[in-house]
Amino acid sequence: MRLAPLLLALAIALPAAAAQPTQISDAALATAAQLRETALKDDTGWKVTESLTTEVGPRLAGSEADARAVAWAKAKFEQLGFDKVWTEPVTFPKWERRSEHAQVLGPHSQALVLTALGGSPAGTVEGQVVRFANLDSLAKAAPGSLDGKIAFIDYRMARAQDGHGYGMGSRVRGAGPSAAIRAGAAAYLMRSAGTDNHRVAHTGITRFDEGLAPIPSAALSNPDADQLARLLALDPSTRVRVALDCGWNGEYTSQNVIGEITGSSRPDEIVLIGGHLDSWDAGTGAIDDAAGIGISMAAAKLIGDLPRHPARTIRVVAFANEEQGLHGGFAYAEAHGAELARHAIVSESDFGAGRIYAFDAGNIADDARDAVAKIAAALKPLGIEWTPGQGSPESDVGPFAGAGAAWGWLGHDGSEYFDLHHTADDTLDKIDPQALAQNVAAYAVFTYLAAQADGGFGSSPEQAGSRRRGLGR
Amino acid sequence: MRLAPLLLALAIALPAAAAQPTQISDAALATAAQLRETALKDDTGWKVTESLTTEVGPRLAGSEADARAVAWAKAKFEQLGFDKVWTEPVTFPKWERRSEHAQVLGPHSQALVLTALGGSPAGTVEGQVVRFANLDSLAKAAPGSLDGKIAFIDYRMARAQDGHGYGMGSRVRGAGPSAAIRAGAAAYLMRSAGTDNHRVAHTGITRFDEGLAPIPSAALSNPDADQLARLLALDPSTRVRVALDCGWNGEYTSQNVIGEITGSSRPDEIVLIGGHLDSWDAGTGAIDDAAGIGISMAAAKLIGDLPRHPARTIRVVAFANEEQGLHGGFAYAEAHGAELARHAIVSESDFGAGRIYAFDAGNIADDARDAVAKIAAALKPLGIEWTPGQGSPESDVGPFAGAGAAWGWLGHDGSEYFDLHHTADDTLDKIDPQALAQNVAAYAVFTYLAAQADGGFGSSPEQAGSRRRGLGR
């Protein structure tokens, strides 16, 4: 919605894609193959990921650590020898988490592990818990039927390599609170959108529909959701106290931090890769998304170390505040919309550090399809299949892809991603250094070939409207 | 030490073992084989374990939930149809946990997940952290060398089927604080004695040597110990704030809760099995030790359901406060020392709910060895090997075994036990119902055959001094 005027301006200002088919030379493929082997043995990605998760640690958007993360990213780009490093402001409402507790009341008194959803207001509610198996059943609850009660959606998300179980999992998080309010509930609980069975709850942003008065909203860890469900089966009148101290508190201006490896012959054209710099606060944001920062910084750094830079500029963006609504991605799209067609292709890594198993691209012009096929072939030795129609632009490049930028997708195996996502357990030890090196190799190959290709991929405001993934990925 | 006068009294009072070799009849073996098959299909053990972990939940010795657990156990014995149910008082000092926090100070500011060790005093300490690779290196630190600092033992315990890595792991917990005090430390941190990589720290009892002023003592989760070690490698002057609110607070009297299935022909002779009723406070004590309660109650209940009870009485003891020093076990040994020789054999299940893979027995008279071999043979169809010399009496039956009671050991596979032990993650979902049924089957077979054997196993104060496992198992 907010992009519409921008798109109109772009549609008038920019030329259509070139008529000449896009070429990738044998020399470029040979360099990419070398790069792939170098990356598999290189530990830059690991070191960057280790550095961010250790030295900054958790870095909730708008927190004291947000500023430290920005300073860290600038310094890291400089240490790695990027040609240009700068920041661009990203302003957003600031949400704070101060404390969170829950307790079963009465004869089975015991604490429950939960975490406030991002965007939840503060509040202490004691009430009878009413369990719903899924979002639909809560959405059908009659207005007033939950007056003064606590709505609890006990939906268990499914494990999948491509993470598709998160589709419903994140809807339960995003739409559940408003459905609860409509039925009169005083607080909202959900089973975490996660596939693990540890006592670490999964946070994530939620929202409240306009006109509704927000209620305290939180996610129980999976074992705690099991426990609450058992207690409700024993006694449907089971009461719980939910006490959250959290909420919105003014605005904050963070930064997208950007580093470039300057192109050797077409420096004004850009291949954009990146990750997001912010994390949720309980873990150290290793898989979400220090890994994406490490992968993209390392891939670009290895390309920068080549005897000759590729034709185009490699731009790595460490996006601000992805978690609370793609703020960095929207800010980038607004600031750079006029240059959309100069972005040959864009790709973010924001799905952990599992081995990349699939490749796809979108908003691709017909005359660039052979070039995409060549990139796919160059990725194949890494165990990556070309899976047309399976991918999508990840998180912060979504707004730009939605505005028409060609996008690449390097799909991480997400089978274990939602064991850790948005929890205290998202820490460095969960990353396999060999898988991370494979990730860097894949990004290096993709990025180099896209940057060295003779001809574009189809980025154009005419492509506007391609599908995007939701918020809080 | 406290058992010495008791042992002396027993040595005088009790007769030697019978001269006739102990017999197990073919009819008893046939009944045991039926019982084994029945138990494998029965869910009593699961239901008892579910009930205790759900309805009582965490039950720290001396807490409000301790009393609820005692009431629960009495009611459960009665529901299950035990012939006699009673309680026996167990008095111990009460330790309370109120809050616990840790924070890295300075440029890498971030929270660390830790948990106070049982017995730790309260206190807030800010200090430079000094890392030691193991207990030995801290024990060698010069007096005064850690003045005002925080000692940190970064020892990682090893995973093993028989859990032997916990030997050193628990020594780091038990002896580390005193070693730290001797070197002048103001607080003590250790890497959790655990084999997982989750952000849940492993608590457990510690102690302070006489004459030393206790210091705040806590365990970091494994990922947090990793993080602190990395931060110290970056900057050896790294400072941390440790803030614990916990400590001893008077005395409490809990109860050993006892249920019996009365023997059909020698009701005054006893086969004792059990588990401990208390748990640490962060989890719901599923593997430690609701499972032991469920296994022993279910095994005895299934024996009680037989058309004819075995000769001897089956006594199931739900021991009070094992975690803080085998208080229930010592109280039982003191209260029942004079009847030691009437206890044919004793066995506690306090090592989780992994499949039982090994069997052993101790304090066995020579003329009972064939009977033990017959029990071993009856356990073999459950995948259980007879491993002479590999077992030991578990936790609360240790004092009684130390006083000369014959003991049996049914060894659970502990490969994953220390992923969960003494953490918030010790919850019902971690138990495999099939493995638990196998555990019940093993206990039912062992208990029935011991109770039906013609002749004893060798319990006698003359056996006093057999090896025991340490505290806080």
Tab-separated table of C-alpha atoms in Angstrom, chain A residues 65-231:
chain	number	residue	atom	x	y	z
A	65	ALA	CA	22.286	-3.176	21.844
A	66	ASP	CA	20.731	-1.948	18.580
A	67	ALA	CA	23.213	0.968	18.525
A	68	ARG	CA	26.073	-1.391	19.379
A	69	ALA	CA	25.028	-3.658	16.509
A	70	VAL	CA	25.085	-0.742	14.065
A	71	ALA	CA	28.571	0.273	15.237
A	72	TRP	CA	29.651	-3.370	15.013
A	73	ALA	CA	28.381	-3.718	11.426
A	74	LYS	CA	30.155	-0.556	10.247
A	75	ALA	CA	33.398	-1.667	11.852
A	76	LYS	CA	33.061	-5.189	10.462
A	77	PHE	CA	32.478	-4.003	6.877
A	78	GLU	CA	35.582	-1.834	7.244
A	79	GLN	CA	37.705	-4.617	8.714
A	80	LEU	CA	36.664	-6.903	5.858
A	81	GLY	CA	37.893	-4.340	3.284
A	82	PHE	CA	34.609	-3.225	1.731
A	83	ASP	CA	35.120	-0.261	-0.617
A	84	LYS	CA	32.275	1.861	0.733
A	85	VAL	CA	30.468	1.698	4.055
A	86	TRP	CA	27.582	3.877	5.142
A	87	THR	CA	24.345	3.907	7.095
A	88	GLU	CA	20.807	4.970	6.266
A	89	PRO	CA	18.267	5.860	8.966
A	90	VAL	CA	15.307	3.640	9.791
A	91	THR	CA	12.740	5.010	12.229
A	92	PHE	CA	10.191	2.826	13.992
A	93	PRO	CA	8.136	2.592	17.158
A	94	LYS	CA	10.123	1.098	19.988
A	95	TRP	CA	8.806	-1.924	21.880
A	96	GLU	CA	10.285	-2.931	25.221
A	97	ARG	CA	10.127	-6.185	27.192
A	98	ARG	CA	10.626	-5.778	30.922
A	99	SER	CA	9.229	-8.888	32.602
A	100	GLU	CA	6.829	-11.749	31.992
A	101	HIS	CA	5.364	-14.373	34.298
A	102	ALA	CA	2.506	-16.840	34.321
A	103	GLN	CA	1.178	-19.020	37.085
A	104	VAL	CA	-1.516	-21.643	37.276
A	105	LEU	CA	-3.752	-20.722	40.211
A	106	GLY	CA	-5.525	-23.012	42.657
A	107	PRO	CA	-4.811	-26.622	43.627
A	108	HIS	CA	-2.370	-27.294	40.770
A	109	SER	CA	-0.408	-24.089	41.331
A	110	GLN	CA	2.736	-23.900	39.230
A	111	ALA	CA	4.631	-21.478	37.044
A	112	LEU	CA	4.334	-21.605	33.271
A	113	VAL	CA	7.076	-20.493	30.883
A	114	LEU	CA	5.848	-17.918	28.390
A	115	THR	CA	7.084	-14.902	26.503
A	116	ALA	CA	5.217	-11.759	25.541
A	117	LEU	CA	4.533	-11.348	21.834
A	118	GLY	CA	6.192	-8.312	20.317
A	119	GLY	CA	3.695	-5.472	20.349
A	120	SER	CA	1.826	-6.766	23.385
A	121	PRO	CA	0.783	-4.225	25.966
A	122	ALA	CA	1.561	-4.655	29.654
A	123	GLY	CA	-1.035	-6.046	32.003
A	124	THR	CA	-1.811	-8.569	34.699
A	125	VAL	CA	-4.840	-10.762	34.104
A	126	GLU	CA	-6.214	-13.575	36.252
A	127	GLY	CA	-8.849	-15.584	34.499
A	128	GLN	CA	-10.276	-18.883	33.460
A	129	VAL	CA	-8.510	-20.264	30.413
A	130	VAL	CA	-10.547	-21.360	27.410
A	131	ARG	CA	-8.714	-23.612	24.990
A	132	PHE	CA	-9.188	-23.521	21.212
A	133	ALA	CA	-7.637	-26.078	18.909
A	134	ASN	CA	-6.860	-23.536	16.220
A	135	LEU	CA	-7.341	-19.982	14.996
A	136	ASP	CA	-10.563	-20.746	13.147
A	137	SER	CA	-12.333	-21.979	16.235
A	138	LEU	CA	-11.342	-18.876	18.205
A	139	ALA	CA	-12.400	-16.674	15.302
A	140	LYS	CA	-15.861	-18.275	15.509
A	141	ALA	CA	-16.259	-17.638	19.252
A	142	ALA	CA	-19.279	-15.413	19.880
A	143	PRO	CA	-18.672	-11.802	20.930
A	144	GLY	CA	-18.732	-11.629	24.707
A	145	SER	CA	-18.314	-15.400	25.100
A	146	LEU	CA	-14.837	-14.919	26.582
A	147	ASP	CA	-15.561	-11.879	28.733
A	148	GLY	CA	-12.851	-11.650	31.386
A	149	LYS	CA	-11.341	-14.968	30.300
A	150	ILE	CA	-8.015	-15.930	28.758
A	151	ALA	CA	-8.151	-17.302	25.225
A	152	PHE	CA	-5.618	-20.068	24.511
A	153	ILE	CA	-4.933	-21.368	21.017
A	154	ASP	CA	-3.314	-24.766	21.361
A	155	TYR	CA	-2.245	-25.130	17.726
A	156	ARG	CA	0.952	-27.122	17.129
A	157	MET	CA	2.875	-26.084	14.040
A	158	ALA	CA	4.329	-28.786	11.799
A	159	ARG	CA	7.998	-29.391	11.032
A	160	ALA	CA	8.969	-29.064	7.347
A	161	GLN	CA	12.130	-28.603	5.310
A	162	ASP	CA	10.735	-25.468	3.710
A	163	GLY	CA	9.236	-24.255	6.978
A	164	HIS	CA	5.719	-24.013	5.575
A	165	GLY	CA	4.220	-24.927	8.960
A	166	TYR	CA	5.132	-21.414	10.019
A	167	GLY	CA	2.459	-20.055	7.713
A	168	MET	CA	-0.291	-21.059	10.114
A	169	GLY	CA	1.993	-20.761	13.128
A	170	SER	CA	2.619	-17.109	12.432
A	171	ARG	CA	-1.065	-16.454	11.669
A	172	VAL	CA	-1.993	-17.797	15.091
A	173	ARG	CA	0.486	-15.253	16.454
A	174	GLY	CA	-0.551	-12.349	14.241
A	175	ALA	CA	-4.324	-12.760	14.124
A	176	GLY	CA	-5.036	-14.629	17.362
A	177	PRO	CA	-4.997	-11.610	19.684
A	178	SER	CA	-7.562	-9.690	17.621
A	179	ALA	CA	-9.831	-12.739	17.437
A	180	ALA	CA	-9.535	-13.083	21.222
A	181	ILE	CA	-10.441	-9.432	21.753
A	182	ARG	CA	-13.516	-9.766	19.537
A	183	ALA	CA	-14.757	-12.594	21.742
A	184	GLY	CA	-14.185	-10.464	24.837
A	185	ALA	CA	-10.994	-12.078	26.160
A	186	ALA	CA	-8.871	-10.208	28.697
A	187	ALA	CA	-5.626	-11.895	27.631
A	188	TYR	CA	-4.337	-14.132	24.873
A	189	LEU	CA	-2.124	-17.204	25.095
A	190	MET	CA	-0.887	-19.386	22.289
A	191	ARG	CA	1.236	-22.496	22.003
A	192	SER	CA	4.539	-21.239	20.607
A	193	ALA	CA	4.936	-21.250	16.853
A	194	GLY	CA	7.834	-23.665	17.167
A	195	THR	CA	8.671	-27.320	16.603
A	196	ASP	CA	10.844	-28.053	19.649
A	197	ASN	CA	9.925	-29.398	23.082
A	198	HIS	CA	12.081	-27.182	25.270
A	199	ARG	CA	11.063	-24.741	27.984
A	200	VAL	CA	11.917	-21.747	25.843
A	201	ALA	CA	8.957	-19.883	24.406
A	202	HIS	CA	8.925	-18.446	20.869
A	203	THR	CA	8.266	-14.741	20.666
A	204	GLY	CA	7.552	-12.759	17.493
A	205	ILE	CA	5.607	-9.690	16.460
A	206	THR	CA	1.859	-9.577	16.709
A	207	ARG	CA	-0.603	-6.861	15.788
A	208	PHE	CA	-4.021	-5.674	16.852
A	209	ASP	CA	-6.663	-4.743	14.332
A	210	GLU	CA	-7.623	-1.075	14.274
A	211	GLY	CA	-10.309	-0.114	16.710
A	212	LEU	CA	-9.565	-2.947	19.133
A	213	ALA	CA	-8.101	-2.310	22.576
A	214	PRO	CA	-4.921	-4.462	22.774
A	215	ILE	CA	-4.746	-7.173	25.462
A	216	PRO	CA	-1.689	-8.861	27.011
A	217	SER	CA	-0.615	-11.539	24.536
A	218	ALA	CA	2.005	-14.203	24.987
A	219	ALA	CA	3.264	-17.579	23.780
A	220	LEU	CA	3.765	-20.598	26.050
A	221	SER	CA	6.651	-22.973	25.425
A	222	ASN	CA	5.501	-26.248	23.891
A	223	PRO	CA	5.890	-28.249	27.137
A	224	ASP	CA	3.955	-25.539	28.992
A	225	ALA	CA	1.191	-25.605	26.395
A	226	ASP	CA	1.057	-29.391	26.862
A	227	GLN	CA	0.802	-28.880	30.603
A	228	LEU	CA	-1.925	-26.259	30.375
A	229	ALA	CA	-3.904	-28.468	27.987
A	230	ARG	CA	-3.642	-31.381	30.444
A	231	LEU	CA	-4.712	-29.189	33.353
